[in-house]
GROMACS .gro file of N, CA, C and O in nm:
model
  232
    1MET      N    1  11.015  15.312  13.633
    1MET     CA    2  10.998  15.277  13.495
    1MET      C    3  11.088  15.159  13.466
    1MET      O    4  11.204  15.159  13.502
    2GLY      N    5  11.033  15.060  13.400
    2GLY     CA    6  11.113  14.944  13.367
    2GLY      C    7  11.211  14.974  13.255
    2GLY      O    8  11.193  15.066  13.176
    3LEU      N    9  11.314  14.894  13.250
    3LEU     CA   10  11.418  14.912  13.148
    3LEU      C   11  11.359  14.901  13.008
    3LEU      O   12  11.394  14.980  12.920
    4GLY      N   13  11.267  14.807  12.988
    4GLY     CA   14  11.205  14.792  12.857
    4GLY      C   15  11.131  14.917  12.814
    4GLY      O   16  11.138  14.957  12.697
    5ASP      N   17  11.060  14.979  12.908
    5ASP     CA   18  10.987  15.103  12.878
    5ASP      C   19  11.084  15.216  12.844
    5ASP      O   20  11.059  15.296  12.753
    6LYS      N   21  11.194  15.223  12.918
    6LYS     CA   22  11.293  15.328  12.890
    6LYS      C   23  11.351  15.312  12.750
    6LYS      O   24  11.367  15.410  12.677
    7ILE      N   25  11.379  15.188  12.713
    7ILE     CA   26  11.435  15.162  12.580
    7ILE      C   27  11.334  15.197  12.471
    7ILE      O   28  11.369  15.260  12.372
    8LYS      N   29  11.208  15.156  12.491
    8LYS     CA   30  11.103  15.187  12.393
    8LYS      C   31  11.088  15.337  12.375
    8LYS      O   32  11.079  15.387  12.262
    9ASN      N   33  11.082  15.410  12.486
    9ASN     CA   34  11.064  15.555  12.479
    9ASN      C   35  11.183  15.623  12.413
    9ASN      O   36  11.167  15.714  12.332
   10ALA      N   37  11.303  15.579  12.448
   10ALA     CA   38  11.423  15.639  12.388
   10ALA      C   39  11.428  15.610  12.238
   10ALA      O   40  11.465  15.697  12.159
   11THR      N   41  11.389  15.489  12.200
   11THR     CA   42  11.388  15.453  12.059
   11THR      C   43  11.285  15.535  11.984
   11THR      O   44  11.314  15.588  11.875
   12GLU      N   45  11.165  15.548  12.041
   12GLU     CA   46  11.060  15.626  11.977
   12GLU      C   47  11.102  15.772  11.961
   12GLU      O   48  11.079  15.834  11.856
   13LYS      N   49  11.168  15.826  12.063
   13LYS     CA   50  11.214  15.964  12.055
   13LYS      C   51  11.322  15.979  11.948
   13LYS      O   52  11.321  16.074  11.869
   14ALA      N   53  11.416  15.885  11.941
   14ALA     CA   54  11.523  15.891  11.842
   14ALA      C   55  11.468  15.881  11.700
   14ALA      O   56  11.513  15.953  11.610
   15ILE      N   57  11.370  15.795  11.681
   15ILE     CA   58  11.308  15.782  11.549
   15ILE      C   59  11.237  15.913  11.513
   15ILE      O   60  11.246  15.960  11.399
   16GLY      N   61  11.170  15.972  11.610
   16GLY     CA   62  11.104  16.100  11.587
   16GLY      C   63  11.202  16.209  11.549
   16GLY      O   64  11.177  16.289  11.458
   17GLU      N   65  11.316  16.212  11.616
   17GLU     CA   66  11.418  16.312  11.585
   17GLU      C   67  11.472  16.291  11.444
   17GLU      O   68  11.494  16.387  11.370
   18ALA      N   69  11.491  16.164  11.406
   18ALA     CA   70  11.541  16.135  11.271
   18ALA      C   71  11.438  16.175  11.166
   18ALA      O   72  11.474  16.233  11.062
   19LYS      N   73  11.310  16.144  11.191
   19LYS     CA   74  11.205  16.182  11.097
   19LYS      C   75  11.199  16.334  11.081
   19LYS      O   76  11.186  16.384  10.970
   20GLU      N   77  11.206  16.403  11.193
   20GLU     CA   78  11.200  16.550  11.188
   20GLU      C   79  11.318  16.605  11.107
   20GLU      O   80  11.299  16.690  11.019
   21ALA      N   81  11.437  16.555  11.134
   21ALA     CA   82  11.556  16.603  11.063
   21ALA      C   83  11.547  16.572  10.914
   21ALA      O   84  11.580  16.657  10.830
   22PHE      N   85  11.503  16.452  10.880
   22PHE     CA   86  11.493  16.414  10.739
   22PHE      C   87  11.384  16.497  10.670
   22PHE      O   88  11.401  16.538  10.555
   23GLY      N   89  11.275  16.523  10.742
   23GLY     CA   90  11.170  16.607  10.687
   23GLY      C   91  11.219  16.747  10.658
   23GLY      O   92  11.188  16.805  10.553
   24LYS      N   93  11.298  16.803  10.750
   24LYS     CA   94  11.356  16.936  10.728
   24LYS      C   95  11.451  16.935  10.610
   24LYS      O   96  11.450  17.026  10.526
   25LEU      N   97  11.534  16.832  10.602
   25LEU     CA   98  11.634  16.822  10.497
   25LEU      C   99  11.570  16.812  10.359
   25LEU      O  100  11.620  16.872  10.263
   26THR      N  101  11.461  16.738  10.350
   26THR     CA  102  11.397  16.715  10.220
   26THR      C  103  11.283  16.810  10.192
   26THR      O  104  11.223  16.805  10.084
   27GLY      N  105  11.249  16.895  10.287
   27GLY     CA  106  11.137  16.987  10.269
   27GLY      C  107  11.002  16.920  10.280
   27GLY      O  108  10.902  16.971  10.231
   28ASN      N  109  10.999  16.805  10.347
   28ASN     CA  110  10.875  16.729  10.365
   28ASN      C  111  10.813  16.768  10.500
   28ASN      O  112  10.849  16.715  10.606
   29GLY      N  113  10.720  16.861  10.495
   29GLY     CA  114  10.658  16.912  10.618
   29GLY      C  115  10.580  16.806  10.693
   29GLY      O  116  10.577  16.806  10.816
   30LYS      N  117  10.518  16.715  10.619
   30LYS     CA  118  10.440  16.609  10.684
   30LYS      C  119  10.531  16.518  10.767
   30LYS      O  120  10.500  16.485  10.881
   31LEU      N  121  10.644  16.480  10.712
   31LEU     CA  122  10.738  16.394  10.784
   31LEU      C  123  10.798  16.467  10.904
   31LEU      O  124  10.814  16.409  11.011
   32GLU      N  125  10.827  16.595  10.886
   32GLU     CA  126  10.881  16.675  10.996
   32GLU      C  127  10.780  16.681  11.112
   32GLU      O  128  10.816  16.661  11.228
   33THR      N  129  10.654  16.704  11.078
   33THR     CA  130  10.549  16.710  11.181
   33THR      C  131  10.531  16.575  11.248
   33THR      O  132  10.514  16.566  11.370
   34GLU      N  133  10.536  16.469  11.170
   34GLU     CA  134  10.523  16.334  11.225
   34GLU      C  135  10.636  16.306  11.325
   34GLU      O  136  10.614  16.247  11.431
   35GLY      N  137  10.756  16.350  11.291
   35GLY     CA  138  10.870  16.332  11.380
   35GLY      C  139  10.852  16.407  11.511
   35GLY      O  140  10.880  16.354  11.619
   36LYS      N  141  10.802  16.529  11.502
   36LYS     CA  142  10.776  16.607  11.623
   36LYS      C  143  10.669  16.541  11.709
   36LYS      O  144  10.679  16.537  11.832
   37THR      N  145  10.567  16.486  11.643
   37THR     CA  146  10.460  16.417  11.715
   37THR      C  147  10.514  16.293  11.786
   37THR      O  148  10.480  16.268  11.902
   38ASP      N  149  10.597  16.217  11.717
   38ASP     CA  150  10.656  16.097  11.778
   38ASP      C  151  10.738  16.134  11.902
   38ASP      O  152  10.733  16.065  12.004
   39GLN      N  153  10.812  16.244  11.892
   39GLN     CA  154  10.893  16.288  12.007
   39GLN      C  155  10.804  16.329  12.124
   39GLN      O  156  10.832  16.295  12.240
   40GLY      N  157  10.698  16.400  12.093
   40GLY     CA  158  10.605  16.441  12.198
   40GLY      C  159  10.539  16.323  12.266
   40GLY      O  160  10.522  16.321  12.388
   41THR      N  161  10.504  16.223  12.187
   41THR     CA  162  10.443  16.102  12.242
   41THR      C  163  10.540  16.031  12.335
   41THR      O  164  10.503  15.988  12.445
   42ALA      N  165  10.664  16.019  12.292
   42ALA     CA  166  10.766  15.954  12.374
   42ALA      C  167  10.788  16.031  12.504
   42ALA      O  168  10.800  15.971  12.612
   43ASP      N  169  10.792  16.163  12.495
   43ASP     CA  170  10.809  16.246  12.615
   43ASP      C  171  10.691  16.229  12.711
   43ASP      O  172  10.711  16.222  12.833
   44ALA      N  173  10.571  16.224  12.657
   44ALA     CA  174  10.452  16.207  12.741
   44ALA      C  175  10.453  16.072  12.810
   44ALA      O  176  10.419  16.061  12.930
   45LYS      N  177  10.491  15.968  12.738
   45LYS     CA  178  10.499  15.834  12.798
   45LYS      C  179  10.603  15.832  12.910
   45LYS      O  180  10.581  15.773  13.015
   46HIS      N  181  10.715  15.898  12.886
   46HIS     CA  182  10.820  15.904  12.987
   46HIS      C  183  10.770  15.976  13.112
   46HIS      O  184  10.794  15.931  13.224
   47ALA      N  185  10.700  16.087  13.092
   47ALA     CA  186  10.647  16.163  13.206
   47ALA      C  187  10.545  16.080  13.284
   47ALA      O  188  10.545  16.080  13.408
   48ALA      N  189  10.460  16.006  13.213
   48ALA     CA  190  10.360  15.923  13.280
   48ALA      C  191  10.428  15.813  13.361
   48ALA      O  192  10.386  15.782  13.473
   49GLU      N  193  10.533  15.756  13.307
   49GLU     CA  194  10.606  15.652  13.380
   49GLU      C  195  10.673  15.711  13.504
   49GLU      O  196  10.677  15.646  13.609
   50ASP      N  197  10.725  15.833  13.493
   50ASP     CA  198  10.786  15.899  13.609
   50ASP      C  199  10.684  15.920  13.720
   50ASP      O  200  10.713  15.902  13.838
   51VAL      N  201  10.562  15.959  13.682
   51VAL     CA  202  10.455  15.980  13.780
   51VAL      C  203  10.423  15.848  13.849
   51VAL      O  204  10.410  15.841  13.971
   52LYS      N  205  10.411  15.742  13.770
   52LYS     CA  206  10.381  15.610  13.828
   52LYS      C  207  10.492  15.568  13.923
   52LYS      O  208  10.464  15.514  14.030
   53ASP      N  209  10.618  15.591  13.884
   53ASP     CA  210  10.730  15.557  13.971
   53ASP      C  211  10.725  15.634  14.102
   53ASP      O  212  10.749  15.579  14.209
   54THR      N  213  10.692  15.763  14.095
   54THR     CA  214  10.683  15.847  14.213
   54THR      C  215  10.573  15.796  14.307
   54THR      O  216  10.593  15.788  14.428
   55ILE      N  217  10.460  15.763  14.250
   55ILE     CA  218  10.348  15.714  14.330
   55ILE      C  219  10.384  15.579  14.395
   55ILE      O  220  10.356  15.557  14.513
   56ASN      N  221  10.449  15.493  14.320
   56ASN     CA  222  10.486  15.361  14.373
   56ASN      C  223  10.594  15.371  14.480
   56ASN      O  224  10.602  15.285  14.567
   57ASP      N  225  10.677  15.475  14.475
   57ASP     CA  226  10.783  15.493  14.573
   57ASP      C  227  10.729  15.539  14.709
   57ASP      O  228  10.795  15.525  14.810
   58LYS      N  229  10.608  15.594  14.710
   58LYS     CA  230  10.555  15.648  14.836
   58LYS      C  231  10.475  15.550  14.909
   58LYS      O  232  10.442  15.450  14.902
   0.00000   0.00000   0.00000
């Protein structure tokens, strides 16, 4: 995984965590769900990049 991809994924995950926390704090269920979705997307992208790295290493 390239450094740029790692930074993008980490940023997306951090934003998702912040959205989720702010949603919980304010009682905004939509924002909380959006934050969880953003985190899941970032995790999926990270996993896909790991698979690509594994395949390229072989």
